[in-house]
Amino acid sequence: MKTMEKHDKYPAHGGDCKQNNIRLDFSVNINPLGPPKSVLNALKNPASLLGKYPTPDQYALRKLLEAKRNIPMDRILIGNGASEIISILAGAIATRKLKNSSTENSGNILPVASVIAPTFSGYERALLAYGFDIKYFELTECYDFRFNESFIDRGIKDIDNLDLVILCNPNNPTGEAIPKTLIKKIADECQKRDIILAIDETFMGLVNNKSKYSCESILGKNKNLILIDAFTKLYAIPGVRLGYCATYNEELLKAISFIKPEWSVSTFAEAAGIAALSENSYIDEAITLIEKEKKYLLKELSSLGFCPQEGDAPFILFSIPQKYNAKTFYDKMIKDHGILLRNCSNFHGLDDHYFRIGIKKHEENVELMKALKNVSSYCSQGTRLQQ
Amino acid sequence: MKTMEKHDKYPAHGGDCKQNNIRLDFSVNINPLGPPKSVLNALKNPASLLGKYPTPDQYALRKLLEAKRNIPMDRILIGNGASEIISILAGAIATRKLKNSSTENSGNILPVASVIAPTFSGYERALLAYGFDIKYFELTECYDFRFNESFIDRGIKDIDNLDLVILCNPNNPTGEAIPKTLIKKIADECQKRDIILAIDETFMGLVNNKSKYSCESILGKNKNLILIDAFTKLYAIPGVRLGYCATYNEELLKAISFIKPEWSVSTFAEAAGIAALSENSYIDEAITLIEKEKKYLLKELSSLGFCPQEGDAPFILFSIPQKYNAKTFYDKMIKDHGILLRNCSNFHGLDDHYFRIGIKKHEENVELMKALKNVSSYCSQGTRLQQ
């Protein structure tokens, strides 16, 4: 597995930061404010949460989400993080194809999915695990990895027997958000062809002017559309796993619910989610901070000669000069500065000169920039010495 | 769905006990001692656990399990509860069949599984979700639901294209443990036919004389064997989800790992597991308590004219007289006494006159028996009045 090998060289986030002497983990891209106090309070008495079984359907949490998102609670399914939702969605669609094939005796057994590249590598992982044939719509570097309407032809119409389209909005790692108007066109095309369109809005909650991009308001009008979201990034709580999906497609929601392992949402996760939804100003504060710091980081990264992508997400993709040794660059950031970056070589379509950073608080971003300057200077000297 | 409808009438455990005024939940069958202090301590600082991502492969926990179970850590996969393990095992085997069918163009697309009945309803749920054709080996009431060697013929040899056998040991809800000698014979037969044999030992940790039953020691000798276990019941921590599987079948372990959603084991679950494995006398104390209380409950249940099954598990299956109205019996236990029983009607092969109780501490068991006497007296009077 190409992906796995690359992971070994550049470990994904989630590694043991203590063990690797990492002080600042810029590889994660979560709310820079850290977990809200309400959530910490909700979990401070573990005895009350440990000894009881999870609720079977997270009624209380779905009720709160209904109010927050204006989506009826019976259209919502809670899962053990967005990653579980993505996995069981892939599983449900693969199983449907398997069952249909066994009765129809048709030749098309393997399910087919369309994704863009680069995008979140978790889709590829989940889809391959369930035997999907994956078609990639490649975003090109020369157009700054911009998504465009030609996806409707090349990413949908041109693909035979397509079952599932997954889009990340805003896209990880490029940061670009697709406007709702374009999402609607794509969704309409999917509806015509009875293809499921999954929009992963895991980062949407931290996007400025979210209503321009989120598919929330068009969900009720298109039964082929399914929205995926999570609490992880929005409330900076990756330690408990909590995500959800919403769709007006009853058959699909039933199939996903059925394939979801029982009791998969821990009592800790549900309690955290309920507390998080009581927050009001927390999200606005985070967005204000992210927008301000994004401007700072984009300017500073450019001034170093790196090529950052301007985007809508709470993270930034940038590339370092091709002449730098990317592995040396990555390692020195850890060894000399205790800073972990996300190397993007395991994203289909990117090489190891691409890095992604989460946006943190100002002092931390300043520290990052100092370290980048220092390591950049070392790498460019190394280049000169080798010449 | 028959199963779903039955669930509505008799809710599974995990419901909101507070809402239903339940004081004593005998529907759960977990360690009667409650969560050990070490686990509570490990979770008392949620801030340190919330903000970091789960480890990708639970290295520290697997290392401890290696020592505890004498199974190499690279043969162990940690999951979000045994329920996730069961689900992804079913998913991995269904996907393998799908992929093979697409290349071989063979007629056998749907995967086939063999389970006994009655047994844990979660197998049926997971298998149906992935399109399995399920074959049931029915244990009969007239033989006290005893498992026997004829399973090798009727549960394995007689089934065409069999992919997977799942056995619960000791079996839920009958409580009987299958001796390791018989497990070995079954495993040998599965190996001959390249069938995966999954042994769910979720309750094994609370069984007296465990070494007579657990397949732990024969795991290394049979690549078709996979052991499933969990922390939930053993350490009374159903609120965090933590289970695992172990097999010497590298290909299978890789397929299951691949299908498992990323980051599915929360930081809370891993911390709880690490702390739990430091416990020593806790498990022995629990087994001593369970054995003593089991004797008490079996005697008392018999004296009421109920038919309890003598078993090896930390719970007891019993039936109430057929003339009783089972729904009235169940409801009155809740309404008059605040005691929740597990009605077993959603177990394939049992009707609603079967109930399962977890074994609790003596005072609680005494309270249960008082309530059962009272409700039993009411139900038998009701019967007389109707006649």
PDB file of N, CA and C in Angstrom, chain A residues 184-233:
ATOM      1  N   LYS A 184     -25.692  22.665  -5.255  1.00  0.00           N
ATOM      2  CA  LYS A 184     -27.063  22.355  -5.667  1.00  0.00           C
ATOM      3  C   LYS A 184     -27.088  21.763  -7.081  1.00  0.00           C
ATOM      4  N   LYS A 185     -26.298  22.350  -7.981  1.00  0.00           N
ATOM      5  CA  LYS A 185     -26.236  21.820  -9.355  1.00  0.00           C
ATOM      6  C   LYS A 185     -25.735  20.374  -9.360  1.00  0.00           C
ATOM      7  N   ILE A 186     -24.709  20.133  -8.557  1.00  0.00           N
ATOM      8  CA  ILE A 186     -24.140  18.776  -8.471  1.00  0.00           C
ATOM      9  C   ILE A 186     -25.179  17.817  -7.890  1.00  0.00           C
ATOM     10  N   ALA A 187     -25.872  18.288  -6.850  1.00  0.00           N
ATOM     11  CA  ALA A 187     -26.890  17.451  -6.199  1.00  0.00           C
ATOM     12  C   ALA A 187     -28.026  17.129  -7.168  1.00  0.00           C
ATOM     13  N   ASP A 188     -28.420  18.105  -7.971  1.00  0.00           N
ATOM     14  CA  ASP A 188     -29.488  17.877  -8.954  1.00  0.00           C
ATOM     15  C   ASP A 188     -29.079  16.795  -9.951  1.00  0.00           C
ATOM     16  N   GLU A 189     -27.829  16.880 -10.399  1.00  0.00           N
ATOM     17  CA  GLU A 189     -27.333  15.888 -11.354  1.00  0.00           C
ATOM     18  C   GLU A 189     -27.314  14.494 -10.714  1.00  0.00           C
ATOM     19  N   CYS A 190     -26.901  14.444  -9.454  1.00  0.00           N
ATOM     20  CA  CYS A 190     -26.867  13.159  -8.736  1.00  0.00           C
ATOM     21  C   CYS A 190     -28.274  12.589  -8.584  1.00  0.00           C
ATOM     22  N   GLN A 191     -29.222  13.473  -8.312  1.00  0.00           N
ATOM     23  CA  GLN A 191     -30.605  13.019  -8.133  1.00  0.00           C
ATOM     24  C   GLN A 191     -31.140  12.397  -9.427  1.00  0.00           C
ATOM     25  N   LYS A 192     -30.840  13.057 -10.543  1.00  0.00           N
ATOM     26  CA  LYS A 192     -31.269  12.552 -11.853  1.00  0.00           C
ATOM     27  C   LYS A 192     -30.787  11.124 -12.082  1.00  0.00           C
ATOM     28  N   ARG A 193     -29.569  10.856 -11.611  1.00  0.00           N
ATOM     29  CA  ARG A 193     -28.927   9.569 -11.896  1.00  0.00           C
ATOM     30  C   ARG A 193     -28.981   8.603 -10.714  1.00  0.00           C
ATOM     31  N   ASP A 194     -29.715   8.978  -9.684  1.00  0.00           N
ATOM     32  CA  ASP A 194     -29.821   8.179  -8.458  1.00  0.00           C
ATOM     33  C   ASP A 194     -28.459   7.820  -7.864  1.00  0.00           C
ATOM     34  N   ILE A 195     -27.628   8.839  -7.749  1.00  0.00           N
ATOM     35  CA  ILE A 195     -26.304   8.694  -7.128  1.00  0.00           C
ATOM     36  C   ILE A 195     -26.367   9.408  -5.774  1.00  0.00           C
ATOM     37  N   ILE A 196     -25.782   8.805  -4.751  1.00  0.00           N
ATOM     38  CA  ILE A 196     -25.754   9.466  -3.440  1.00  0.00           C
ATOM     39  C   ILE A 196     -24.625  10.503  -3.423  1.00  0.00           C
ATOM     40  N   LEU A 197     -24.954  11.710  -2.970  1.00  0.00           N
ATOM     41  CA  LEU A 197     -23.951  12.776  -2.848  1.00  0.00           C
ATOM     42  C   LEU A 197     -23.733  13.078  -1.370  1.00  0.00           C
ATOM     43  N   ALA A 198     -22.541  12.752  -0.874  1.00  0.00           N
ATOM     44  CA  ALA A 198     -22.212  13.028   0.530  1.00  0.00           C
ATOM     45  C   ALA A 198     -21.352  14.278   0.604  1.00  0.00           C
ATOM     46  N   ILE A 199     -21.802  15.249   1.395  1.00  0.00           N
ATOM     47  CA  ILE A 199     -21.013  16.467   1.589  1.00  0.00           C
ATOM     48  C   ILE A 199     -20.490  16.459   3.019  1.00  0.00           C
ATOM     49  N   ASP A 200     -19.184  16.369   3.139  1.00  0.00           N
ATOM     50  CA  ASP A 200     -18.544  16.336   4.450  1.00  0.00           C
ATOM     51  C   ASP A 200     -18.236  17.771   4.878  1.00  0.00           C
ATOM     52  N   GLU A 201     -19.022  18.273   5.831  1.00  0.00           N
ATOM     53  CA  GLU A 201     -18.869  19.664   6.275  1.00  0.00           C
ATOM     54  C   GLU A 201     -18.182  19.750   7.638  1.00  0.00           C
ATOM     55  N   THR A 202     -17.269  18.839   7.858  1.00  0.00           N
ATOM     56  CA  THR A 202     -16.562  18.770   9.136  1.00  0.00           C
ATOM     57  C   THR A 202     -15.917  20.097   9.544  1.00  0.00           C
ATOM     58  N   PHE A 203     -15.472  20.883   8.553  1.00  0.00           N
ATOM     59  CA  PHE A 203     -14.819  22.163   8.865  1.00  0.00           C
ATOM     60  C   PHE A 203     -15.748  23.358   8.686  1.00  0.00           C
ATOM     61  N   MET A 204     -16.974  23.103   8.216  1.00  0.00           N
ATOM     62  CA  MET A 204     -17.872  24.199   7.847  1.00  0.00           C
ATOM     63  C   MET A 204     -18.214  25.108   9.019  1.00  0.00           C
ATOM     64  N   GLY A 205     -18.338  24.532  10.202  1.00  0.00           N
ATOM     65  CA  GLY A 205     -18.710  25.323  11.372  1.00  0.00           C
ATOM     66  C   GLY A 205     -17.714  26.425  11.685  1.00  0.00           C
ATOM     67  N   LEU A 206     -16.492  26.312  11.185  1.00  0.00           N
ATOM     68  CA  LEU A 206     -15.470  27.326  11.459  1.00  0.00           C
ATOM     69  C   LEU A 206     -15.217  28.227  10.249  1.00  0.00           C
ATOM     70  N   VAL A 207     -16.137  28.166   9.272  1.00  0.00           N
ATOM     71  CA  VAL A 207     -15.997  28.994   8.070  1.00  0.00           C
ATOM     72  C   VAL A 207     -16.791  30.290   8.246  1.00  0.00           C
ATOM     73  N   ASN A 208     -16.169  31.373   7.848  1.00  0.00           N
ATOM     74  CA  ASN A 208     -16.837  32.667   7.867  1.00  0.00           C
ATOM     75  C   ASN A 208     -17.896  32.668   6.757  1.00  0.00           C
ATOM     76  N   ASN A 209     -19.071  33.217   7.033  1.00  0.00           N
ATOM     77  CA  ASN A 209     -20.116  33.277   6.013  1.00  0.00           C
ATOM     78  C   ASN A 209     -20.545  31.877   5.560  1.00  0.00           C
ATOM     79  N   LYS A 210     -20.725  31.030   6.541  1.00  0.00           N
ATOM     80  CA  LYS A 210     -21.056  29.619   6.338  1.00  0.00           C
ATOM     81  C   LYS A 210     -22.294  29.400   5.458  1.00  0.00           C
ATOM     82  N   SER A 211     -23.291  30.290   5.596  1.00  0.00           N
ATOM     83  CA  SER A 211     -24.559  30.062   4.888  1.00  0.00           C
ATOM     84  C   SER A 211     -24.391  30.114   3.367  1.00  0.00           C
ATOM     85  N   LYS A 212     -23.304  30.712   2.911  1.00  0.00           N
ATOM     86  CA  LYS A 212     -23.035  30.763   1.471  1.00  0.00           C
ATOM     87  C   LYS A 212     -22.613  29.388   0.936  1.00  0.00           C
ATOM     88  N   TYR A 213     -22.127  28.535   1.837  1.00  0.00           N
ATOM     89  CA  TYR A 213     -21.529  27.269   1.405  1.00  0.00           C
ATOM     90  C   TYR A 213     -22.271  26.012   1.873  1.00  0.00           C
ATOM     91  N   SER A 214     -22.819  26.040   3.092  1.00  0.00           N
ATOM     92  CA  SER A 214     -23.369  24.804   3.664  1.00  0.00           C
ATOM     93  C   SER A 214     -24.599  24.316   2.905  1.00  0.00           C
ATOM     94  N   CYS A 215     -24.712  23.004   2.763  1.00  0.00           N
ATOM     95  CA  CYS A 215     -25.859  22.418   2.057  1.00  0.00           C
ATOM     96  C   CYS A 215     -27.053  22.209   2.986  1.00  0.00           C
ATOM     97  N   GLU A 216     -26.915  22.635   4.235  1.00  0.00           N
ATOM     98  CA  GLU A 216     -27.974  22.467   5.234  1.00  0.00           C
ATOM     99  C   GLU A 216     -29.358  22.845   4.699  1.00  0.00           C
ATOM    100  N   SER A 217     -29.440  24.021   4.052  1.00  0.00           N
ATOM    101  CA  SER A 217     -30.760  24.533   3.659  1.00  0.00           C
ATOM    102  C   SER A 217     -31.331  23.847   2.419  1.00  0.00           C
ATOM    103  N   ILE A 218     -30.505  23.117   1.667  1.00  0.00           N
ATOM    104  CA  ILE A 218     -31.059  22.437   0.477  1.00  0.00           C
ATOM    105  C   ILE A 218     -31.267  20.940   0.720  1.00  0.00           C
ATOM    106  N   LEU A 219     -30.929  20.501   1.923  1.00  0.00           N
ATOM    107  CA  LEU A 219     -31.007  19.077   2.264  1.00  0.00           C
ATOM    108  C   LEU A 219     -32.423  18.523   2.073  1.00  0.00           C
ATOM    109  N   GLY A 220     -33.411  19.300   2.513  1.00  0.00           N
ATOM    110  CA  GLY A 220     -34.798  18.843   2.462  1.00  0.00           C
ATOM    111  C   GLY A 220     -35.339  18.717   1.049  1.00  0.00           C
ATOM    112  N   LYS A 221     -34.625  19.301   0.093  1.00  0.00           N
ATOM    113  CA  LYS A 221     -35.138  19.311  -1.281  1.00  0.00           C
ATOM    114  C   LYS A 221     -34.531  18.223  -2.149  1.00  0.00           C
ATOM    115  N   ASN A 222     -33.589  17.467  -1.588  1.00  0.00           N
ATOM    116  CA  ASN A 222     -32.903  16.482  -2.424  1.00  0.00           C
ATOM    117  C   ASN A 222     -32.602  15.219  -1.626  1.00  0.00           C
ATOM    118  N   LYS A 223     -33.317  14.163  -1.962  1.00  0.00           N
ATOM    119  CA  LYS A 223     -33.181  12.921  -1.191  1.00  0.00           C
ATOM    120  C   LYS A 223     -31.880  12.181  -1.468  1.00  0.00           C
ATOM    121  N   ASN A 224     -31.130  12.618  -2.469  1.00  0.00           N
ATOM    122  CA  ASN A 224     -29.859  11.951  -2.747  1.00  0.00           C
ATOM    123  C   ASN A 224     -28.696  12.581  -1.989  1.00  0.00           C
ATOM    124  N   LEU A 225     -29.017  13.632  -1.266  1.00  0.00           N
ATOM    125  CA  LEU A 225     -27.987  14.390  -0.561  1.00  0.00           C
ATOM    126  C   LEU A 225     -27.879  13.934   0.894  1.00  0.00           C
ATOM    127  N   ILE A 226     -26.648  13.770   1.353  1.00  0.00           N
ATOM    128  CA  ILE A 226     -26.431  13.463   2.772  1.00  0.00           C
ATOM    129  C   ILE A 226     -25.320  14.364   3.303  1.00  0.00           C
ATOM    130  N   LEU A 227     -25.613  14.996   4.417  1.00  0.00           N
ATOM    131  CA  LEU A 227     -24.678  15.927   5.058  1.00  0.00           C
ATOM    132  C   LEU A 227     -23.939  15.200   6.179  1.00  0.00           C
ATOM    133  N   ILE A 228     -22.616  15.356   6.214  1.00  0.00           N
ATOM    134  CA  ILE A 228     -21.811  14.764   7.291  1.00  0.00           C
ATOM    135  C   ILE A 228     -21.170  15.898   8.086  1.00  0.00           C
ATOM    136  N   ASP A 229     -21.238  15.814   9.386  1.00  0.00           N
ATOM    137  CA  ASP A 229     -20.612  16.849  10.213  1.00  0.00           C
ATOM    138  C   ASP A 229     -20.088  16.208  11.496  1.00  0.00           C
ATOM    139  N   ALA A 230     -19.322  16.975  12.259  1.00  0.00           N
ATOM    140  CA  ALA A 230     -18.732  16.413  13.479  1.00  0.00           C
ATOM    141  C   ALA A 230     -18.497  17.500  14.508  1.00  0.00           C
ATOM    142  N   PHE A 231     -18.311  17.067  15.736  1.00  0.00           N
ATOM    143  CA  PHE A 231     -18.010  17.989  16.833  1.00  0.00           C
ATOM    144  C   PHE A 231     -16.503  18.173  17.025  1.00  0.00           C
ATOM    145  N   THR A 232     -15.739  17.229  16.523  1.00  0.00           N
ATOM    146  CA  THR A 232     -14.290  17.167  16.735  1.00  0.00           C
ATOM    147  C   THR A 232     -13.573  18.491  16.511  1.00  0.00           C
ATOM    148  N   LYS A 233     -13.666  19.009  15.273  1.00  0.00           N
ATOM    149  CA  LYS A 233     -12.912  20.209  14.895  1.00  0.00           C
ATOM    150  C   LYS A 233     -13.553  21.446  15.499  1.00  0.00           C
TER     151      LYS A 233
END
